[in-house]
Amino acid sequence: MNVYEKIGLPKVINCSGKMTKLGVSTLSESVKEAISNAGSHYVVIDDLLDTVGNEIAKIIHCEDICVTASASSGIVIAVAATITGDHLSLIESMPNHNQKKKEVILQKGHAVNYGAPMETMINIGGGTPVLVGQSNKVEREHIEQAITEDTCALLYVKSHHAVQKGMQSIETMIDIARNHKIPLIVDAAAEEDLEKYYNMGADLVIYSGAKALAGPASGFIAGRQSLIKSCKKQYKGIGRAMKVGKENMMGLYQAILDYQEKNSTKDHQMYCVETMMKELNDIEGINIKLVQDEAGREIFRAQLKIDEKIFNKNAYDLGDYLKQGNPSIYTREHYINLGILNFDFRSVTTNELQQVIMKIKDF
Ligand SMILES: *Cc1c(COP(=O)(O)O)cnc(C)c1O
């Protein structure tokens, strides 16, 4: 019995992916060990912040790193840093500063809600979001014409949450940022490549520590030294409300070390999808096929389509049925209105896979 069951909550089988609403990830033995050890000792926190930042920067080949409590706080801190620089009094006045240079330009299709609104994070960081273009169409001109002397940053969101068509590419954003000498912030919270966007020329790139990396609740900003210095200095102001504990700093560092060594879990994912196809595709009215992640990441999922005419029940019924009882099974319901449930196996053991298959057979 796990600690959640002890207080009366059902066991959860997570077929939905790295979801905040289900606790994002579970921790490996080595990450748990790092967290436990870190929690058993004292350390000079400012030195830890610098040293862990340097070590992670060496691994992912960027100039410097600011560790954060989450990717959301990474966005807040990055925006604040582009407004304040390393000016202490200004940092202490945040978020109610009197700077005019506080506009953050982003494409309308990037003003997403990933569980909370992107615009909220910009506001907490003392910025003002400036949305350009339309939600399905943005031209280069829209972005360039919005740039004024009050612009502090451009923001690009690399995510399946963002509109994928009709937006300007990250290459174009980098080009515009370079031409106008404005920093480009990239939100790459759930991305798996920790070097790509920095190497392409982004100034600050934000990752979540708990999603692809399967670390504890944490995040980090990768970027150029002077801007990262200003990011870290936010811990003397608004950053204090987003404090990262020593345990999570070391847990994140260990998760990144492990991530460098770990082979892709592609084999496990493919095994699960193929098993599900073999076991369930005989059922009339249910069709399962292999699909790759919409945003092109190395994630392979089973897409289950249910034919309401044959089955007399639809995907909403199946989704609700799977969540009921113990274990409670959560899937990806983004396309549920089309009769589709997607199963993500990155957090599912082979034993849990069998339980999922049995439960669907009993539907
Ligand atoms: C998950 C996510 C975030 C927030 O990450 P947290 O670490 O949960 O704060 C921000 N942006 C995008 C695109 C995300 O997918």
Tab-separated table of C-alpha atoms and ligand atoms in Angstrom:
chain	number	residue	atom	x	y	z
A	1	MET	CA	0.000	0.000	0.000
A	2	ASN	CA	1.484	3.381	-0.949
A	3	VAL	CA	1.231	6.494	1.228
A	4	TYR	CA	-1.565	7.897	-0.919
A	5	GLU	CA	-3.664	4.762	-0.502
A	6	LYS	CA	-3.102	5.001	3.258
A	7	ILE	CA	-4.989	8.295	3.274
A	8	GLY	CA	-7.768	6.841	1.137
A	9	LEU	CA	-6.773	7.736	-2.428
A	10	PRO	CA	-6.880	5.108	-5.211
A	11	LYS	CA	-3.760	3.749	-6.864
A	12	VAL	CA	-3.267	5.574	-10.175
A	13	ILE	CA	-2.017	4.038	-13.403
A	14	ASN	CA	-0.650	6.912	-15.458
A	15	CYS	CA	-1.199	6.338	-19.197
A	16	SER	CA	-1.469	10.059	-19.841
A	17	GLY	CA	2.181	11.137	-19.801
A	18	LYS	CA	4.056	13.673	-17.694
A	19	MET	CA	1.036	15.378	-16.192
A	20	THR	CA	1.147	17.841	-13.313
A	21	LYS	CA	-2.381	16.801	-12.292
A	22	LEU	CA	-1.098	13.249	-11.630
A	23	GLY	CA	2.219	14.201	-10.012
A	24	VAL	CA	4.302	14.443	-13.238
A	25	SER	CA	6.923	11.684	-12.729
A	26	THR	CA	8.097	9.037	-10.280
A	27	LEU	CA	11.695	9.121	-9.069
A	28	SER	CA	14.501	6.648	-9.785
A	29	GLU	CA	16.465	5.080	-6.911
A	30	SER	CA	19.483	7.286	-7.614
A	31	VAL	CA	17.407	10.482	-7.560
A	32	LYS	CA	15.703	9.409	-4.311
A	33	GLU	CA	19.128	8.703	-2.799
A	34	ALA	CA	20.425	12.153	-3.845
A	35	ILE	CA	17.368	13.880	-2.364
A	36	SER	CA	17.585	11.950	0.887
A	37	ASN	CA	21.316	12.605	1.275
A	38	ALA	CA	20.948	16.301	0.434
A	39	GLY	CA	18.188	16.589	3.001
A	40	SER	CA	20.471	15.189	5.703
A	41	HIS	CA	23.141	17.915	5.563
A	42	TYR	CA	23.595	21.692	5.595
A	43	VAL	CA	25.278	23.587	2.766
A	44	VAL	CA	25.858	27.249	1.825
A	45	ILE	CA	22.880	27.764	-0.465
A	46	ASP	CA	24.335	30.539	-2.661
A	47	ASP	CA	27.392	28.381	-3.341
A	48	LEU	CA	25.145	25.395	-4.074
A	49	LEU	CA	23.089	27.427	-6.547
A	50	ASP	CA	26.302	28.492	-8.362
A	51	THR	CA	27.977	25.096	-8.258
A	52	VAL	CA	24.992	23.018	-9.347
A	53	GLY	CA	24.370	25.590	-12.087
A	54	ASN	CA	27.992	25.264	-13.295
A	55	GLU	CA	27.893	21.467	-13.219
A	56	ILE	CA	24.639	21.293	-15.201
A	57	ALA	CA	25.990	23.906	-17.642
A	58	LYS	CA	29.032	21.677	-18.290
A	59	ILE	CA	26.780	18.703	-19.024
A	60	ILE	CA	24.496	20.486	-21.462
A	61	HIS	CA	27.193	22.757	-22.928
A	62	CYS	CA	25.849	26.227	-22.225
A	63	GLU	CA	27.461	29.188	-20.452
A	64	ASP	CA	25.484	29.038	-17.215
A	65	ILE	CA	22.331	27.724	-15.529
A	66	CYS	CA	19.849	29.113	-13.009
A	67	VAL	CA	18.031	26.359	-11.125
A	68	THR	CA	14.346	27.107	-10.472
A	69	ALA	CA	11.408	25.634	-8.547
A	70	SER	CA	9.542	24.792	-11.777
A	71	ALA	CA	9.445	25.748	-15.443
A	72	SER	CA	6.740	28.287	-14.559
A	73	SER	CA	9.053	30.038	-12.123
A	74	GLY	CA	11.700	29.826	-14.859
A	75	ILE	CA	9.453	31.928	-17.109
A	76	VAL	CA	8.759	34.419	-14.293
A	77	ILE	CA	12.442	34.766	-13.399
A	78	ALA	CA	13.628	34.977	-17.020
A	79	VAL	CA	11.153	37.775	-17.771
A	80	ALA	CA	12.127	39.640	-14.594
A	81	ALA	CA	15.835	39.335	-15.474
A	82	THR	CA	15.312	40.938	-18.888
A	83	ILE	CA	13.658	43.919	-17.154
A	84	THR	CA	15.984	44.437	-14.172
A	85	GLY	CA	19.386	43.252	-15.325
A	86	ASP	CA	21.475	42.878	-12.148
A	87	HIS	CA	20.303	46.173	-10.566
A	88	LEU	CA	19.556	45.267	-6.949
A	89	SER	CA	17.109	48.064	-6.049
A	90	LEU	CA	15.135	47.382	-9.184
A	91	ILE	CA	15.088	43.662	-8.404
A	92	GLU	CA	13.759	44.448	-4.940
A	93	SER	CA	10.998	46.644	-6.394
A	94	MET	CA	9.615	43.852	-8.585
A	95	PRO	CA	6.976	43.228	-9.766
A	96	ASN	CA	5.811	46.857	-9.247
A	97	HIS	CA	8.735	48.563	-10.946
A	98	ASN	CA	8.584	51.808	-12.918
A	99	GLN	CA	10.499	50.607	-15.979
A	100	LYS	CA	8.905	51.218	-19.370
A	101	LYS	CA	10.987	48.503	-20.991
A	102	LYS	CA	8.803	45.599	-19.924
A	103	GLU	CA	6.956	44.359	-23.005
A	104	VAL	CA	7.278	40.674	-23.846
A	105	ILE	CA	6.250	39.877	-27.413
A	106	LEU	CA	4.775	36.475	-28.201
A	107	GLN	CA	2.742	35.017	-31.048
A	108	LYS	CA	-0.964	34.717	-30.367
A	109	GLY	CA	-0.912	30.932	-30.844
A	110	HIS	CA	1.721	30.721	-28.098
A	111	ALA	CA	-0.375	32.419	-25.401
A	112	VAL	CA	-1.385	28.988	-24.129
A	113	ASN	CA	-2.759	27.571	-20.924
A	114	TYR	CA	-0.566	24.622	-19.894
A	115	GLY	CA	-2.435	24.270	-16.579
A	116	ALA	CA	-2.079	28.014	-15.917
A	117	PRO	CA	-1.934	30.880	-18.405
A	118	MET	CA	1.436	31.778	-19.949
A	119	GLU	CA	0.435	35.445	-19.632
A	120	THR	CA	0.128	35.100	-15.849
A	121	MET	CA	3.804	34.110	-15.604
A	122	ILE	CA	4.857	37.116	-17.699
A	123	ASN	CA	2.812	39.398	-15.435
A	124	ILE	CA	4.267	37.979	-12.214
A	125	GLY	CA	7.727	38.609	-13.670
A	126	GLY	CA	6.816	42.294	-14.000
A	127	GLY	CA	6.321	42.084	-17.762
A	128	THR	CA	3.416	43.003	-20.013
A	129	PRO	CA	2.484	40.379	-22.599
A	130	VAL	CA	2.126	41.757	-26.125
A	131	LEU	CA	0.305	39.225	-28.300
A	132	VAL	CA	0.812	39.573	-32.043
A	133	GLY	CA	-1.032	38.217	-35.085
A	134	GLN	CA	-3.988	35.874	-34.830
A	135	SER	CA	-4.304	32.550	-33.061
A	136	ASN	CA	-3.859	30.614	-36.332
A	137	LYS	CA	-1.735	33.026	-38.372
A	138	VAL	CA	1.263	35.162	-37.516
A	139	GLU	CA	3.510	36.919	-40.043
A	140	ARG	CA	7.096	38.001	-39.447
A	141	GLU	CA	5.868	41.596	-39.840
A	142	HIS	CA	3.479	41.234	-36.905
A	143	ILE	CA	6.426	40.513	-34.637
A	144	GLU	CA	8.820	43.118	-36.033
A	145	GLN	CA	6.206	45.881	-36.042
A	146	ALA	CA	5.445	45.254	-32.374
A	147	ILE	CA	9.065	45.863	-31.350
A	148	THR	CA	9.638	49.261	-29.731
A	149	GLU	CA	12.117	50.654	-27.218
A	150	ASP	CA	9.785	49.263	-24.528
A	151	THR	CA	10.363	45.668	-25.642
A	152	CYS	CA	12.365	43.687	-23.076
A	153	ALA	CA	12.131	40.199	-24.615
A	154	LEU	CA	10.644	37.920	-27.253
A	155	LEU	CA	9.097	34.670	-26.020
A	156	TYR	CA	8.765	31.457	-28.036
A	157	VAL	CA	6.824	28.456	-26.702
A	158	LYS	CA	8.050	25.067	-27.975
A	159	SER	CA	5.205	22.798	-26.975
A	160	HIS	CA	2.356	20.638	-28.184
A	161	HIS	CA	0.114	23.111	-26.304
A	162	ALA	CA	1.037	25.847	-28.806
A	163	VAL	CA	-0.676	26.190	-32.183
A	164	GLN	CA	1.549	24.199	-34.563
A	165	LYS	CA	0.457	25.696	-37.892
A	166	GLY	CA	0.597	29.284	-39.108
A	167	MET	CA	3.138	30.417	-36.483
A	168	GLN	CA	6.606	31.832	-37.251
A	169	SER	CA	9.427	29.352	-36.636
A	170	ILE	CA	11.969	29.463	-33.855
A	171	GLU	CA	14.633	30.239	-36.503
A	172	THR	CA	12.712	33.364	-37.524
A	173	MET	CA	12.316	34.429	-33.880
A	174	ILE	CA	16.077	34.008	-33.348
A	175	ASP	CA	16.787	36.056	-36.459
A	176	ILE	CA	14.464	38.862	-35.341
A	177	ALA	CA	15.899	38.830	-31.819
A	178	ARG	CA	19.460	39.066	-33.201
A	179	ASN	CA	18.623	41.894	-35.624
A	180	HIS	CA	16.968	43.975	-32.907
A	181	LYS	CA	19.385	42.950	-30.126
A	182	ILE	CA	16.533	41.773	-27.901
A	183	PRO	CA	16.844	38.621	-25.790
A	184	LEU	CA	14.804	35.597	-26.900
A	185	ILE	CA	13.319	33.418	-24.152
A	186	VAL	CA	12.295	29.889	-25.188
A	187	ASP	CA	9.880	27.895	-23.041
A	188	ALA	CA	10.958	24.304	-23.735
A	189	ALA	CA	9.421	22.953	-20.510
A	190	ALA	CA	8.598	19.445	-21.694
A	191	GLU	CA	11.240	19.109	-24.422
A	192	GLU	CA	13.809	16.322	-24.391
A	193	ASP	CA	16.742	18.004	-26.141
A	194	LEU	CA	18.572	20.110	-23.544
A	195	GLU	CA	21.023	21.706	-26.000
A	196	LYS	CA	19.193	22.379	-29.246
A	197	TYR	CA	17.531	25.755	-28.663
A	198	TYR	CA	20.512	27.293	-26.886
A	199	ASN	CA	22.771	26.114	-29.714
A	200	MET	CA	20.390	27.614	-32.249
A	201	GLY	CA	20.875	31.008	-30.601
A	202	ALA	CA	18.161	31.430	-27.963
A	203	ASP	CA	19.349	33.554	-25.022
A	204	LEU	CA	17.410	31.871	-22.202
A	205	VAL	CA	15.893	28.383	-22.498
A	206	ILE	CA	13.553	27.051	-19.814
A	207	TYR	CA	13.058	23.390	-18.882
A	208	SER	CA	11.000	21.539	-16.319
A	209	GLY	CA	12.964	19.156	-14.099
A	210	ALA	CA	10.065	16.791	-13.543
A	211	LYS	CA	8.822	16.171	-17.082
A	212	ALA	CA	11.281	14.609	-19.584
A	213	LEU	CA	14.026	14.464	-16.945
A	214	ALA	CA	11.872	12.670	-14.352
A	215	GLY	CA	13.445	14.665	-11.524
A	216	PRO	CA	11.673	16.185	-8.506
A	217	ALA	CA	9.526	19.347	-8.789
A	218	SER	CA	12.118	21.734	-10.222
A	219	GLY	CA	13.264	23.447	-13.390
A	220	PHE	CA	16.128	25.430	-14.827
A	221	ILE	CA	17.028	28.251	-17.199
A	222	ALA	CA	19.950	27.660	-19.561
A	223	GLY	CA	21.596	30.696	-21.067
A	224	ARG	CA	24.301	33.269	-21.398
A	225	GLN	CA	26.326	34.168	-18.329
A	226	SER	CA	25.298	37.800	-17.832
A	227	LEU	CA	21.578	37.101	-18.189
A	228	ILE	CA	21.785	34.027	-15.943
A	229	LYS	CA	23.522	36.147	-13.298
A	230	SER	CA	20.504	38.479	-13.394
A	231	CYS	CA	18.173	35.463	-13.172
A	232	LYS	CA	19.894	34.134	-10.038
A	233	LYS	CA	19.776	37.579	-8.453
A	234	GLN	CA	15.955	37.450	-8.601
A	235	TYR	CA	16.202	35.192	-5.518
A	236	LYS	CA	16.749	38.445	-3.617
A	237	GLY	CA	13.277	39.548	-4.763
A	238	ILE	CA	10.294	37.766	-6.323
A	239	GLY	CA	12.333	34.574	-6.636
A	240	ARG	CA	12.107	34.097	-2.892
A	241	ALA	CA	8.461	33.095	-3.337
A	242	MET	CA	9.710	30.333	-5.659
A	243	LYS	CA	12.548	29.018	-3.514
A	244	VAL	CA	14.226	25.775	-4.578
A	245	GLY	CA	15.223	23.518	-1.693
A	246	LYS	CA	18.657	21.931	-1.500
A	247	GLU	CA	17.035	18.497	-1.854
A	248	ASN	CA	15.410	19.375	-5.148
A	249	MET	CA	18.545	21.051	-6.488
A	250	MET	CA	20.504	17.841	-5.909
A	251	GLY	CA	17.620	15.672	-7.124
A	252	LEU	CA	17.495	17.685	-10.349
A	253	TYR	CA	21.267	17.427	-10.807
A	254	GLN	CA	21.152	13.638	-10.327
A	255	ALA	CA	18.210	13.340	-12.741
A	256	ILE	CA	20.230	15.193	-15.393
A	257	LEU	CA	23.243	12.926	-14.810
A	258	ASP	CA	20.996	9.863	-15.182
A	259	TYR	CA	19.285	11.327	-18.233
A	260	GLN	CA	22.610	11.602	-20.064
A	261	GLU	CA	23.220	7.883	-19.580
A	262	LYS	CA	19.769	6.505	-20.028
A	263	ASN	CA	18.950	5.055	-23.411
A	264	SER	CA	15.714	6.117	-24.954
A	265	THR	CA	12.733	4.271	-23.537
A	266	LYS	CA	11.535	3.771	-27.097
A	267	ASP	CA	11.819	-0.044	-26.872
A	268	HIS	CA	9.562	-0.135	-23.808
A	269	GLN	CA	7.026	2.178	-25.414
A	270	MET	CA	6.947	0.123	-28.644
A	271	TYR	CA	6.536	-3.112	-26.675
A	272	CYS	CA	3.526	-1.668	-24.824
A	273	VAL	CA	1.864	-0.336	-27.995
A	274	GLU	CA	2.376	-3.643	-29.834
A	275	THR	CA	1.072	-5.679	-26.892
A	276	MET	CA	-2.037	-3.553	-26.704
A	277	MET	CA	-2.627	-3.915	-30.447
A	278	LYS	CA	-2.227	-7.707	-30.254
A	279	GLU	CA	-4.526	-8.070	-27.235
A	280	LEU	CA	-7.286	-5.626	-28.125
A	281	ASN	CA	-7.537	-5.201	-31.897
A	282	ASP	CA	-9.751	-8.340	-32.132
A	283	ILE	CA	-12.491	-6.551	-30.217
A	284	GLU	CA	-15.061	-5.317	-32.698
A	285	GLY	CA	-15.516	-1.551	-32.516
A	286	ILE	CA	-12.065	-0.890	-31.077
A	287	ASN	CA	-9.059	-0.015	-33.195
A	288	ILE	CA	-5.589	0.617	-31.847
A	289	LYS	CA	-2.672	2.032	-33.807
A	290	LEU	CA	0.779	3.425	-33.150
A	291	VAL	CA	1.146	7.221	-33.235
A	292	GLN	CA	4.144	9.452	-32.600
A	293	ASP	CA	3.918	12.571	-30.419
A	294	GLU	CA	2.328	15.561	-32.192
A	295	ALA	CA	5.323	17.765	-31.372
A	296	GLY	CA	7.734	15.206	-32.892
A	297	ARG	CA	9.377	14.059	-29.645
A	298	GLU	CA	10.618	10.459	-29.167
A	299	ILE	CA	7.297	9.443	-27.653
A	300	PHE	CA	5.270	6.598	-29.154
A	301	ARG	CA	1.703	6.088	-28.003
A	302	ALA	CA	-1.214	3.747	-28.605
A	303	GLN	CA	-4.160	5.524	-30.161
A	304	LEU	CA	-7.430	3.810	-29.319
A	305	LYS	CA	-10.413	4.664	-31.485
A	306	ILE	CA	-13.824	3.451	-30.425
A	307	ASP	CA	-16.700	3.051	-32.896
A	308	GLU	CA	-19.825	4.166	-31.064
A	309	LYS	CA	-22.141	2.576	-33.655
A	310	ILE	CA	-20.770	-0.887	-32.988
A	311	PHE	CA	-19.993	-0.500	-29.300
A	312	ASN	CA	-22.994	1.574	-28.209
A	313	LYS	CA	-20.647	3.451	-25.898
A	314	ASN	CA	-18.262	6.267	-26.757
A	315	ALA	CA	-14.784	7.478	-25.772
A	316	TYR	CA	-16.181	9.621	-22.935
A	317	ASP	CA	-17.776	6.464	-21.462
A	318	LEU	CA	-14.514	4.535	-21.791
A	319	GLY	CA	-12.463	7.395	-20.306
A	320	ASP	CA	-14.771	7.633	-17.283
A	321	TYR	CA	-14.866	3.855	-16.854
A	322	LEU	CA	-11.050	3.637	-16.832
A	323	LYS	CA	-10.766	6.332	-14.159
A	324	GLN	CA	-13.339	4.689	-11.887
A	325	GLY	CA	-12.303	2.176	-9.256
A	326	ASN	CA	-8.907	1.065	-8.078
A	327	PRO	CA	-6.523	1.221	-9.893
A	328	SER	CA	-7.682	4.391	-11.525
A	329	ILE	CA	-6.359	4.678	-15.101
A	330	TYR	CA	-5.731	8.076	-16.688
A	331	THR	CA	-5.256	8.450	-20.453
A	332	ARG	CA	-4.737	11.392	-22.802
A	333	GLU	CA	-8.134	12.836	-23.669
A	334	HIS	CA	-7.147	15.650	-26.083
A	335	TYR	CA	-9.066	13.989	-28.951
A	336	ILE	CA	-11.883	12.417	-26.934
A	337	ASN	CA	-14.519	14.314	-28.963
A	338	LEU	CA	-13.272	12.396	-32.025
A	339	GLY	CA	-13.727	9.046	-30.253
A	340	ILE	CA	-10.021	8.764	-29.460
A	341	LEU	CA	-8.057	8.030	-26.271
A	342	ASN	CA	-4.242	8.015	-26.384
A	343	PHE	CA	-2.117	5.860	-24.077
A	344	ASP	CA	1.347	7.071	-23.070
A	345	PHE	CA	3.531	4.299	-21.637
A	346	ARG	CA	6.554	6.198	-20.367
A	347	SER	CA	5.275	5.926	-16.780
A	348	VAL	CA	3.657	2.488	-17.074
A	349	THR	CA	5.238	-0.816	-15.984
A	350	THR	CA	4.586	-4.040	-17.922
A	351	ASN	CA	2.545	-5.279	-14.965
A	352	GLU	CA	0.388	-2.131	-15.087
A	353	LEU	CA	0.056	-2.578	-18.856
A	354	GLN	CA	-1.618	-5.955	-18.249
A	355	GLN	CA	-4.044	-4.337	-15.764
A	356	VAL	CA	-4.922	-1.691	-18.354
A	357	ILE	CA	-5.566	-4.345	-21.016
A	358	MET	CA	-7.716	-6.449	-18.644
A	359	LYS	CA	-9.789	-3.440	-17.650
A	360	ILE	CA	-10.458	-2.505	-21.290
A	361	LYS	CA	-11.441	-6.118	-22.064
A	362	ASP	CA	-14.045	-5.890	-19.263
A	363	PHE	CA	-15.554	-2.674	-20.624
B	1	LIG	C1	4.461	22.045	-18.165
B	1	LIG	C2	4.736	23.311	-18.882
B	1	LIG	C3	5.105	24.457	-18.178
B	1	LIG	C4	5.162	24.499	-16.674
B	1	LIG	O1	6.077	23.619	-16.111
B	1	LIG	P1	6.097	23.471	-14.516
B	1	LIG	O2	7.442	22.866	-14.238
B	1	LIG	O3	4.964	22.566	-14.181
B	1	LIG	O4	5.939	24.816	-13.947
B	1	LIG	C5	5.382	25.596	-18.890
B	1	LIG	N1	5.301	25.624	-20.235
B	1	LIG	C6	4.951	24.531	-20.951
B	1	LIG	C7	4.897	24.635	-22.437
B	1	LIG	C8	4.657	23.336	-20.300
B	1	LIG	O5	4.313	22.259	-21.004
